[in-house]
Amino acid sequence: MNKTIYTSLMIVVLMLALLSGCGSSDAGSEGNSESADSITVKIGLLKNVTHAPAFVAIKKGYLQERLGANVKIEVQSFSNGSDFSTAMATGQIDIGYVGPSPVINQYVRSKNIKILSGANNGGAMLVARKGSDVLSVKDLAGKLVAIPTKGSTNEISLRLLLQEQGLKVTTDKSGAQIIAMAPADTLTAMKQGQVDAALLPEPWGTQIANEGIGEIVADWNQIPPNKGNYPLTIIVSSEDFLNKHRNLAKSVLLANEDAIQFIHDNPDDTYSLVNDELKELTGKGLDVELIKAALEHLNLTTTIDEDALKTMAQVAVDAGYIKGVSPDGLDLEGLYDLSLLKETQEGK
């Protein structure tokens, strides 16, 4: 009888130990139950071909594969980086693809956003309306030049381009006048002779040139800083999401690398993928040849050029977009967390 009781007790102890072990396994590597419970990751992006890695990561399933079957992905698209940054600051999105200038502005205001990786360098160009008499950057004096939004990465590049030629941004004919309008509206305004030139992300510049509305004045590889080799599309995360879900953030970076590699290896297959995603985001696709031409103007890379971003940030300070910062008091040290990118590059 005593032996029977002892055997029964040992069975109970073993069962409890097994159950305890299962519970430890379900806790997840981050201690936030990610491996046991479903979680929603809200990803933001802009509706531009310059965000091609994001489109491919979605369409090829790289994001879902890297994040795991228990993760629900919600994609939110934005027309400009300012709206993206506001959405991240208010918790509407967790992580995503955007241009750097709105991110820098947001960081200076709140310190609650982090740059994690690059996605694309360059991919904007300066085009001038036919009949505007703008044949070079110097001819922009006294002209009206459009950019997508105030304080955008494209405006910062335009200001640098003007500085290189000794031109100022003014509100009268003594210098270049800048106006903000959506790229589609810029195309219409050019047709109607209301705008002289524009610095736009692809594929808008190529489209304006292809339709005979305007001509390229400064191609993508002439746009400052670094003659087109500057961060135009980066991956950022809210600090809260990064602190709670570093493994998920890392998974997004891995999916981004998967997508960039696919685009490099399979350019012909990429065009339809980008077009399909654009149709879903905007309700309208693009001519495949236009997407092909636009992608040829992108330098897809995960590298982050901090010096280029500092140069662009300083222009934003001088232009008054970053408030409360002295001309020499800009500190971006806490803006970056490139540790996860380093891990992915080292195969960890």
XYZ file of C-alpha atoms in Angstrom:
348
model
C 0.000 0.000 0.000
C 2.764 2.438 0.913
C 4.507 1.617 -2.345
C 1.335 2.351 -4.303
C 0.897 5.734 -2.572
C 4.548 6.607 -3.221
C 4.199 5.738 -6.919
C 1.038 7.845 -7.225
C 2.739 10.817 -5.589
C 5.704 10.558 -7.958
C 3.359 10.586 -10.971
C 1.654 13.723 -9.659
C 5.038 15.437 -9.114
C 6.183 14.565 -12.631
C 2.964 15.893 -14.160
C 3.300 19.171 -12.271
C 6.903 19.509 -13.431
C 5.886 18.949 -17.042
C 3.082 21.518 -16.784
C 5.473 23.984 -15.213
C 7.945 23.477 -18.041
C 5.248 24.132 -20.637
C 4.318 27.356 -18.894
C 7.914 28.580 -18.986
C 8.152 27.856 -22.698
C 4.998 29.879 -23.460
C 6.333 32.992 -21.784
C 8.268 33.989 -24.908
C 11.814 35.245 -25.255
C 10.765 38.796 -24.366
C 8.499 37.967 -21.470
C 5.494 39.582 -23.179
C 3.622 36.394 -24.177
C 4.321 37.012 -27.881
C 4.822 33.330 -28.599
C 1.613 32.258 -26.818
C -0.897 35.003 -27.554
C -1.831 36.721 -30.771
C -0.664 40.317 -31.154
C -1.373 43.029 -33.726
C 1.487 44.962 -35.303
C 0.398 48.216 -36.956
C 2.701 49.066 -39.859
C 2.716 52.449 -41.577
C 4.042 53.381 -45.013
C 3.729 56.040 -47.688
C 2.060 55.514 -51.050
C 5.239 56.056 -53.090
C 7.334 53.761 -55.277
C 10.263 54.824 -53.069
C 8.687 52.503 -50.476
C 9.073 49.478 -52.761
C 10.751 47.293 -50.082
C 7.657 47.685 -47.895
C 5.361 46.736 -50.780
C 7.372 43.626 -51.619
C 7.693 42.586 -47.964
C 3.899 42.637 -47.753
C 3.093 41.051 -51.101
C 5.691 38.270 -50.871
C 4.608 37.429 -47.329
C 8.010 38.173 -45.830
C 6.520 40.285 -43.050
C 4.025 37.608 -42.036
C 6.629 34.860 -42.238
C 9.154 36.763 -40.124
C 6.646 38.012 -37.560
C 4.972 34.632 -37.135
C 1.535 33.128 -37.559
C 0.321 34.495 -34.219
C 0.882 38.095 -35.344
C -1.860 40.023 -37.117
C -0.546 42.719 -39.450
C -2.444 45.955 -40.008
C -1.100 48.217 -42.768
C -1.934 51.917 -42.757
C -0.903 54.134 -45.668
C -0.230 57.853 -45.557
C 0.107 60.580 -48.159
C 2.966 62.346 -46.356
C 5.500 61.897 -43.586
C 3.936 64.474 -41.280
C 0.720 62.450 -41.013
C 2.788 59.294 -40.513
C 4.760 60.841 -37.630
C 1.598 62.131 -35.972
C 0.048 58.655 -36.209
C 3.098 57.108 -34.581
C 3.159 59.712 -31.814
C -0.484 58.968 -31.008
C -0.112 55.166 -31.068
C -2.005 54.569 -34.307
C 1.004 52.763 -35.796
C 3.912 50.904 -34.210
C 6.588 50.713 -36.874
C 6.977 51.556 -40.532
C 8.548 53.225 -43.546
C 8.819 57.011 -43.922
C 11.157 59.838 -44.940
C 13.641 61.112 -42.331
C 12.775 64.815 -42.038
C 9.355 64.417 -40.345
C 10.924 61.814 -38.051
C 13.662 64.211 -36.963
C 11.070 66.905 -36.287
C 9.040 64.448 -34.203
C 12.104 63.294 -32.274
C 13.104 66.830 -31.307
C 9.571 67.460 -30.035
C 8.976 64.263 -28.090
C 11.978 61.879 -28.162
C 9.516 58.984 -28.613
C 10.642 57.718 -32.022
C 13.672 55.698 -33.149
C 15.377 55.135 -36.496
C 16.113 51.411 -36.874
C 17.239 50.858 -40.455
C 17.426 52.196 -43.955
C 15.321 50.973 -46.862
C 16.083 53.257 -49.779
C 18.545 56.025 -50.598
C 17.473 58.619 -53.150
C 14.704 58.563 -55.701
C 13.591 62.183 -56.093
C 14.222 64.565 -58.966
C 13.755 68.188 -59.947
C 11.515 68.707 -62.972
C 10.535 71.945 -64.685
C 7.422 72.724 -66.679
C 7.929 73.105 -70.393
C 7.787 76.782 -71.234
C 8.886 77.854 -67.750
C 12.361 78.874 -68.981
C 13.897 76.772 -66.205
C 16.842 74.939 -67.714
C 19.035 74.762 -64.605
C 18.768 75.179 -60.852
C 19.949 78.781 -61.161
C 16.885 79.542 -63.274
C 14.624 78.884 -60.256
C 15.110 82.474 -59.094
C 11.713 84.157 -59.268
C 9.962 80.838 -59.966
C 7.335 78.855 -58.051
C 8.587 75.419 -57.030
C 6.380 72.672 -55.600
C 7.238 70.062 -52.973
C 4.865 67.405 -51.514
C 4.614 68.863 -47.984
C 6.252 71.555 -45.906
C 9.253 70.293 -43.990
C 9.419 67.096 -46.039
C 12.649 65.384 -47.009
C 12.056 66.616 -50.557
C 11.859 70.230 -49.407
C 15.095 69.850 -47.445
C 16.803 68.512 -50.576
C 15.408 71.422 -52.585
C 16.753 73.932 -50.073
C 20.182 72.293 -50.231
C 20.043 72.358 -54.028
C 19.241 76.085 -53.953
C 22.022 76.746 -51.444
C 24.528 75.092 -53.762
C 23.664 77.679 -56.422
C 23.576 80.633 -54.012
C 19.790 81.015 -54.223
C 17.491 81.874 -51.337
C 13.954 80.803 -50.527
C 11.755 83.899 -50.530
C 8.119 84.950 -50.737
C 8.753 87.295 -53.666
C 10.477 87.189 -57.059
C 13.933 87.806 -55.579
C 14.417 84.080 -54.894
C 12.727 80.739 -55.336
C 9.226 80.500 -53.902
C 8.184 77.153 -52.440
C 4.632 75.844 -52.419
C 3.385 72.568 -50.914
C 0.924 70.433 -52.826
C 0.272 66.761 -53.384
C 2.233 65.309 -56.328
C -0.949 64.531 -58.288
C -2.044 68.152 -57.856
C 1.419 69.326 -58.921
C 1.089 67.383 -62.157
C -2.233 69.119 -62.863
C -0.849 72.521 -61.847
C 2.037 72.088 -64.273
C -0.364 71.252 -67.096
C -2.216 74.489 -66.335
C 0.958 76.574 -66.088
C 0.451 77.361 -62.395
C 3.742 75.848 -61.162
C 7.169 76.296 -62.745
C 9.070 73.387 -61.232
C 8.879 70.665 -58.587
C 11.118 68.370 -56.562
C 9.185 65.134 -56.213
C 9.718 61.508 -55.188
C 9.469 58.884 -57.859
C 7.554 58.027 -59.933
C 6.134 61.545 -60.250
C 9.184 63.139 -61.807
C 9.480 60.376 -64.392
C 5.758 60.582 -65.128
C 5.876 64.351 -65.708
C 8.818 63.909 -68.070
C 7.279 60.925 -69.888
C 3.990 62.740 -70.465
C 5.806 65.699 -71.989
C 4.566 68.085 -69.294
C 8.052 68.926 -68.083
C 11.715 68.107 -68.332
C 14.246 66.805 -65.825
C 16.478 69.614 -64.558
C 18.308 67.688 -61.821
C 18.160 63.901 -62.006
C 17.946 61.712 -58.905
C 21.735 61.279 -58.741
C 22.245 65.051 -58.582
C 19.940 65.724 -55.645
C 21.666 66.647 -52.357
C 22.977 65.575 -50.032
C 25.547 63.186 -51.490
C 24.231 63.396 -55.061
C 21.218 61.198 -54.489
C 22.827 58.825 -52.002
C 20.923 60.049 -48.952
C 18.262 58.316 -46.835
C 14.863 58.926 -48.419
C 13.006 55.939 -46.968
C 13.865 54.609 -43.511
C 12.317 52.245 -40.968
C 11.298 53.807 -37.667
C 9.543 52.590 -34.546
C 7.832 54.167 -31.611
C 10.008 53.896 -28.525
C 7.207 52.136 -26.656
C 6.861 49.397 -29.292
C 10.618 48.941 -29.485
C 10.961 48.576 -25.711
C 8.141 46.020 -25.457
C 8.644 44.053 -28.677
C 12.257 44.165 -29.797
C 12.015 40.722 -31.388
C 9.059 41.829 -33.494
C 10.899 44.988 -34.548
C 13.865 42.828 -35.542
C 11.535 40.618 -37.576
C 10.400 43.655 -39.560
C 14.045 44.489 -40.325
C 14.643 40.929 -41.513
C 11.584 41.116 -43.773
C 12.914 44.395 -45.168
C 16.225 42.698 -45.998
C 14.344 39.816 -47.624
C 12.422 42.283 -49.789
C 15.487 44.254 -50.869
C 17.255 41.041 -51.838
C 14.211 39.913 -53.839
C 14.064 43.229 -55.728
C 17.755 42.982 -56.587
C 17.416 39.372 -57.745
C 13.998 39.608 -59.437
C 13.450 43.094 -60.871
C 10.950 41.939 -63.515
C 8.776 40.221 -60.898
C 8.956 43.281 -58.648
C 7.062 45.613 -60.981
C 3.752 43.771 -60.703
C 4.117 43.379 -56.945
C 4.651 47.113 -56.473
C 1.777 47.869 -58.820
C -0.594 45.502 -57.007
C 0.167 47.110 -53.654
C -0.282 50.611 -55.085
C -3.694 49.548 -56.405
C -4.708 48.411 -52.932
C -3.398 51.565 -51.252
C -4.622 54.151 -53.752
C -7.246 52.390 -55.859
C -5.135 53.015 -58.939
C -2.078 51.331 -60.366
C 0.710 52.658 -62.572
C 2.062 51.759 -65.964
C 4.607 48.989 -65.468
C 7.190 50.819 -67.576
C 6.819 53.834 -65.280
C 7.430 51.664 -62.205
C 10.448 50.118 -63.923
C 11.951 53.532 -64.680
C 11.271 54.748 -61.149
C 12.886 51.704 -59.506
C 16.031 52.286 -61.534
C 16.383 55.587 -59.666
C 16.413 53.979 -56.221
C 19.407 52.795 -54.218
C 17.866 50.150 -51.977
C 19.945 49.726 -48.836
C 19.614 49.171 -45.100
C 22.520 51.533 -44.409
C 21.826 54.724 -42.445
C 24.046 57.720 -43.255
C 23.962 59.678 -39.997
C 26.081 62.509 -41.405
C 23.639 63.057 -44.263
C 20.717 63.076 -41.836
C 22.481 65.603 -39.620
C 23.034 67.856 -42.630
C 19.353 67.632 -43.532
C 18.299 68.229 -39.941
C 20.385 71.379 -39.778
C 18.611 72.720 -42.870
C 15.288 72.057 -41.139
C 16.501 74.008 -38.101
C 17.606 76.926 -40.265
C 14.252 76.889 -42.083
C 12.361 77.040 -38.795
C 10.786 73.604 -38.975
C 12.562 72.392 -35.844
C 11.641 74.755 -33.037
C 13.503 75.534 -29.839
C 16.910 74.495 -31.140
C 19.804 76.892 -31.573
C 21.705 76.774 -34.893
C 24.506 74.772 -33.244
C 22.466 72.978 -30.597
C 21.043 70.054 -32.560
C 21.547 66.736 -30.737
C 20.377 63.573 -32.527
C 22.320 61.038 -30.482
C 19.202 59.400 -29.065
C 17.392 59.273 -32.404
C 19.036 56.032 -33.516
C 18.855 52.453 -32.323
C 20.826 50.502 -34.902
C 21.570 47.566 -32.617
C 18.911 45.343 -34.193
C 20.189 46.174 -37.675
C 23.672 45.167 -36.573
C 22.299 41.865 -35.271
C 20.564 41.094 -38.564
C 23.708 41.942 -40.521
C 25.768 39.661 -38.309
C 23.235 36.856 -38.617
C 22.321 36.839 -34.937
